[in-house]
Amino acid sequence: MEKLRREIEPASPSQFLQFLACWQHADEDYMLEGPRGVAEVLGQLAGFQVPAWAWEAHVLPSRVRGYRREWLDEITLSGEFAWGRLWGGAGSAIRVTPIAIVPRHELDDWLSLAEPPTTDGMGGPAADLLRVLSARGPMFPQNLPRAADLVPAHVEMGLADLLARGVITCDSFAALRQMITPPSRRRHALKAVGRWCCFRCAVPEKKPDDLNEMVARQLLRRTGIVFRRTVERERMPVSWLSLSRIYRRMELRGEVRGGRFVTGFSGEQFALGSAVELLRRLRRNGCGHEISAIPADPLNFPGDSDTRSPSRIDGAPDGAGNCGCGESLACSRCARLSFIYE
C-alpha cells in the first residue's frame, strides 16, 4: 500500500481545479448530452444545495451540452429524481432558496441525514395548505384553492413559504421553475403542473454507519479526490474523522487509493482509481479550457481569497503550476477559472 501511495506525483492546486472541472463535466471537452447526461450530473451533485435560479441558469447548462428544460422535467416527472430544500429552512424568496436534487430511491437516506424543518409560528395560507397536504397526500394545484379555502394568490404565497422552509415538493421541476420569477414580474398566471406533496413524511430509521458510508461514496463521486478541504461546503452532518475511517477501510479493500494527490493541503487524501488516471492524463496534456463558475457552483471552494473578487481570472500558460499561493485553489497567477457574480 505504501508503494502505491509513493507512485503518485501530487498535482498543484490549480491543476486540481482543472481536474475538478473535467470530472464534473464543466470543461467543454467533458460535457455530457441529453436527458441521461442531466441524470448523471444530478447523481454526481446529489445532496448539494444550489439556489433555485442557478440550476437551470448555470449549473446544468455548463455541464450538459445544449441543455433543454424538458430533460429535467422528464426525469423528475418520471420519479427518477426528487427536489426540495434538504438543509436548513427559513422564509426566503424562491429565486434564492437553496434546492437539492437527489435520486428518489435515495431520498429516505438523505432525509434521515437532515434535520426536519420547524413549522413553529407558521400560520396563514402556508398552515392551511400544509394541513390539507398532510391529510390528503399529493394534490394537483387546481384542487388546492378549494381544498384549503384559499384564493389562487394566497395558494401561491403559501406554497412559496412551505418551499422555502423545506416542507413540500412537487413531482415536476417545472412547478418550481415558474415560481422563480416573482409575481410582479410575471406576465401570466401559474400553470397547473405536477402534484404538490409533503417533502418529509415518516422516514424509516437508518443505521448511522450506513448513512456515513453513503455520504463517503457520494463525496467521492462528486469530486473524485477527497480531503478535508473538499468537504467544507457540504452540509452533511458527518465529520471528517468518520469519513477518513471509512476511506481507510475502502483503501484496504482496494476501492480507493490513499496518498498525496494535491499539494498545499494538510491531512489525508483519498481518490478513486479513475480520478487518479484522469488527473495524470490532464497533467500530461496540459491545462484545459478556461471555466466560468458562479459562487454557488460546486466548483467554487470556500476560503479562496482570489475567488472573492468579481474580476475575471485570466488563464495562465499551459503547464503553469503552483506559484506558492498556499491553499488558494484559484490564484490569478496559476489558475484558469473565472467566477461570475450575479
mmCIF file of N, CA, C and O in Angstrom, residues 102-140:
data_model
loop_
_atom_site.group_PDB
_atom_site.id
_atom_site.type_symbol
_atom_site.label_atom_id
_atom_site.label_comp_id
_atom_site.label_asym_id
_atom_site.label_seq_id
_atom_site.Cartn_x
_atom_site.Cartn_y
_atom_site.Cartn_z
ATOM 1 N N VAL A 102 -32.030 14.980 -5.667
ATOM 2 C CA VAL A 102 -31.437 13.684 -5.297
ATOM 3 C C VAL A 102 -32.193 12.548 -5.985
ATOM 4 O O VAL A 102 -33.385 12.685 -6.314
ATOM 5 N N PRO A 103 -31.527 11.413 -6.213
ATOM 6 C CA PRO A 103 -32.236 10.237 -6.742
ATOM 7 C C PRO A 103 -33.348 9.835 -5.781
ATOM 8 O O PRO A 103 -33.138 9.758 -4.563
ATOM 9 N N ARG A 104 -34.517 9.577 -6.311
ATOM 10 C CA ARG A 104 -35.657 9.305 -5.443
ATOM 11 C C ARG A 104 -35.459 8.034 -4.617
ATOM 12 O O ARG A 104 -35.925 7.960 -3.482
ATOM 13 N N HIS A 105 -34.740 7.053 -5.148
ATOM 14 C CA HIS A 105 -34.538 5.825 -4.368
ATOM 15 C C HIS A 105 -33.605 6.058 -3.181
ATOM 16 O O HIS A 105 -33.524 5.212 -2.286
ATOM 17 N N GLU A 106 -32.909 7.208 -3.147
ATOM 18 C CA GLU A 106 -32.047 7.542 -2.009
ATOM 19 C C GLU A 106 -32.673 8.611 -1.122
ATOM 20 O O GLU A 106 -32.045 9.046 -0.149
ATOM 21 N N LEU A 107 -33.880 9.038 -1.425
ATOM 22 C CA LEU A 107 -34.482 10.167 -0.718
ATOM 23 C C LEU A 107 -34.603 9.909 0.782
ATOM 24 O O LEU A 107 -34.314 10.799 1.596
ATOM 25 N N ASP A 108 -35.006 8.708 1.176
ATOM 26 C CA ASP A 108 -35.135 8.406 2.602
ATOM 27 C C ASP A 108 -33.797 8.554 3.328
ATOM 28 O O ASP A 108 -33.736 9.032 4.471
ATOM 29 N N ASP A 109 -32.714 8.154 2.665
ATOM 30 C CA ASP A 109 -31.386 8.275 3.278
ATOM 31 C C ASP A 109 -31.027 9.746 3.486
ATOM 32 O O ASP A 109 -30.534 10.133 4.549
ATOM 33 N N TRP A 110 -31.274 10.565 2.476
ATOM 34 C CA TRP A 110 -30.944 11.989 2.595
ATOM 35 C C TRP A 110 -31.795 12.661 3.666
ATOM 36 O O TRP A 110 -31.301 13.486 4.440
ATOM 37 N N LEU A 111 -33.077 12.318 3.708
ATOM 38 C CA LEU A 111 -33.948 12.928 4.717
ATOM 39 C C LEU A 111 -33.572 12.475 6.130
ATOM 40 O O LEU A 111 -33.757 13.221 7.093
ATOM 41 N N SER A 112 -33.025 11.260 6.247
ATOM 42 C CA SER A 112 -32.571 10.798 7.559
ATOM 43 C C SER A 112 -31.380 11.609 8.057
ATOM 44 O O SER A 112 -31.174 11.757 9.262
ATOM 45 N N LEU A 113 -30.576 12.125 7.131
ATOM 46 C CA LEU A 113 -29.413 12.917 7.499
ATOM 47 C C LEU A 113 -29.787 14.347 7.885
ATOM 48 O O LEU A 113 -29.072 14.993 8.660
ATOM 49 N N ALA A 114 -30.891 14.844 7.332
ATOM 50 C CA ALA A 114 -31.251 16.254 7.510
ATOM 51 C C ALA A 114 -32.199 16.440 8.694
ATOM 52 O O ALA A 114 -33.070 15.610 8.949
ATOM 53 N N GLU A 115 -32.013 17.543 9.395
ATOM 54 C CA GLU A 115 -32.932 17.902 10.478
ATOM 55 C C GLU A 115 -34.266 18.346 9.879
ATOM 56 O O GLU A 115 -34.284 19.154 8.946
ATOM 57 N N PRO A 116 -35.399 17.850 10.381
ATOM 58 C CA PRO A 116 -36.686 18.307 9.849
ATOM 59 C C PRO A 116 -36.899 19.779 10.140
ATOM 60 O O PRO A 116 -36.501 20.265 11.201
ATOM 61 N N PRO A 117 -37.491 20.509 9.200
ATOM 62 C CA PRO A 117 -37.704 21.948 9.405
ATOM 63 C C PRO A 117 -38.763 22.195 10.473
ATOM 64 O O PRO A 117 -39.662 21.379 10.684
ATOM 65 N N THR A 118 -38.659 23.319 11.124
ATOM 66 C CA THR A 118 -39.653 23.675 12.130
ATOM 67 C C THR A 118 -40.814 24.418 11.479
ATOM 68 O O THR A 118 -40.634 25.185 10.534
ATOM 69 N N THR A 119 -41.999 24.138 11.961
ATOM 70 C CA THR A 119 -43.184 24.859 11.487
ATOM 71 C C THR A 119 -43.751 25.737 12.597
ATOM 72 O O THR A 119 -44.881 26.201 12.497
ATOM 73 N N ASP A 120 -42.951 25.955 13.638
ATOM 74 C CA ASP A 120 -43.399 26.809 14.747
ATOM 75 C C ASP A 120 -43.661 28.226 14.256
ATOM 76 O O ASP A 120 -42.851 28.808 13.529
ATOM 77 N N GLY A 121 -44.776 28.752 14.661
ATOM 78 C CA GLY A 121 -45.103 30.124 14.285
ATOM 79 C C GLY A 121 -45.635 30.272 12.880
ATOM 80 O O GLY A 121 -45.931 31.382 12.445
ATOM 81 N N MET A 122 -45.740 29.178 12.135
ATOM 82 C CA MET A 122 -46.268 29.264 10.779
ATOM 83 C C MET A 122 -47.787 29.355 10.826
ATOM 84 O O MET A 122 -48.453 28.594 11.532
ATOM 85 N N GLY A 123 -48.326 30.275 10.080
ATOM 86 C CA GLY A 123 -49.775 30.435 10.038
ATOM 87 C C GLY A 123 -50.224 30.863 8.663
ATOM 88 O O GLY A 123 -49.462 30.811 7.694
ATOM 89 N N GLY A 124 -51.439 31.308 8.541
ATOM 90 C CA GLY A 124 -51.954 31.811 7.279
ATOM 91 C C GLY A 124 -52.055 30.740 6.216
ATOM 92 O O GLY A 124 -52.267 29.553 6.501
ATOM 93 N N PRO A 125 -51.882 31.122 4.928
ATOM 94 C CA PRO A 125 -52.038 30.168 3.821
ATOM 95 C C PRO A 125 -51.113 28.966 3.921
ATOM 96 O O PRO A 125 -51.511 27.851 3.565
ATOM 97 N N ALA A 126 -49.878 29.163 4.397
ATOM 98 C CA ALA A 126 -48.934 28.045 4.490
ATOM 99 C C ALA A 126 -49.480 26.962 5.432
ATOM 100 O O ALA A 126 -49.434 25.765 5.115
ATOM 101 N N ALA A 127 -49.996 27.365 6.588
ATOM 102 C CA ALA A 127 -50.538 26.391 7.542
ATOM 103 C C ALA A 127 -51.764 25.695 6.977
ATOM 104 O O ALA A 127 -51.950 24.481 7.152
ATOM 105 N N ASP A 128 -52.606 26.443 6.257
ATOM 106 C CA ASP A 128 -53.812 25.842 5.664
ATOM 107 C C ASP A 128 -53.434 24.800 4.622
ATOM 108 O O ASP A 128 -54.019 23.707 4.573
ATOM 109 N N LEU A 129 -52.452 25.118 3.770
ATOM 110 C CA LEU A 129 -52.037 24.186 2.727
ATOM 111 C C LEU A 129 -51.359 22.953 3.327
ATOM 112 O O LEU A 129 -51.595 21.827 2.875
ATOM 113 N N LEU A 130 -50.521 23.169 4.330
ATOM 114 C CA LEU A 130 -49.834 22.037 4.938
ATOM 115 C C LEU A 130 -50.823 21.078 5.581
ATOM 116 O O LEU A 130 -50.670 19.853 5.482
ATOM 117 N N ARG A 131 -51.852 21.619 6.202
ATOM 118 C CA ARG A 131 -52.867 20.774 6.813
ATOM 119 C C ARG A 131 -53.573 19.931 5.756
ATOM 120 O O ARG A 131 -53.797 18.719 5.950
ATOM 121 N N VAL A 132 -53.894 20.521 4.623
ATOM 122 C CA VAL A 132 -54.589 19.790 3.553
ATOM 123 C C VAL A 132 -53.680 18.732 2.938
ATOM 124 O O VAL A 132 -54.091 17.575 2.733
ATOM 125 N N LEU A 133 -52.419 19.102 2.635
ATOM 126 C CA LEU A 133 -51.494 18.154 2.016
ATOM 127 C C LEU A 133 -51.153 17.003 2.955
ATOM 128 O O LEU A 133 -50.982 15.859 2.514
ATOM 129 N N SER A 134 -51.063 17.292 4.236
ATOM 130 C CA SER A 134 -50.779 16.228 5.209
ATOM 131 C C SER A 134 -51.935 15.251 5.319
ATOM 132 O O SER A 134 -51.741 14.041 5.505
ATOM 133 N N ALA A 135 -53.149 15.755 5.189
ATOM 134 C CA ALA A 135 -54.337 14.911 5.342
ATOM 135 C C ALA A 135 -54.670 14.137 4.073
ATOM 136 O O ALA A 135 -55.067 12.968 4.139
ATOM 137 N N ARG A 136 -54.488 14.764 2.915
ATOM 138 C CA ARG A 136 -54.950 14.167 1.662
ATOM 139 C C ARG A 136 -53.838 13.587 0.798
ATOM 140 O O ARG A 136 -54.113 12.886 -0.178
ATOM 141 N N GLY A 137 -52.589 13.904 1.081
ATOM 142 C CA GLY A 137 -51.489 13.424 0.244
ATOM 143 C C GLY A 137 -51.306 14.294 -0.986
ATOM 144 O O GLY A 137 -51.798 15.426 -1.048
ATOM 145 N N PRO A 138 -50.582 13.795 -2.015
ATOM 146 C CA PRO A 138 -50.289 14.592 -3.208
ATOM 147 C C PRO A 138 -51.557 15.142 -3.858
ATOM 148 O O PRO A 138 -52.553 14.415 -3.998
ATOM 149 N N MET A 139 -51.488 16.425 -4.266
ATOM 150 C CA MET A 139 -52.658 17.068 -4.867
ATOM 151 C C MET A 139 -52.226 17.922 -6.054
ATOM 152 O O MET A 139 -51.174 18.559 -6.032
ATOM 153 N N PHE A 140 -53.073 17.936 -7.082
ATOM 154 C CA PHE A 140 -52.835 18.818 -8.217
ATOM 155 C C PHE A 140 -53.122 20.260 -7.807
ATOM 156 O O PHE A 140 -53.987 20.515 -6.949
#
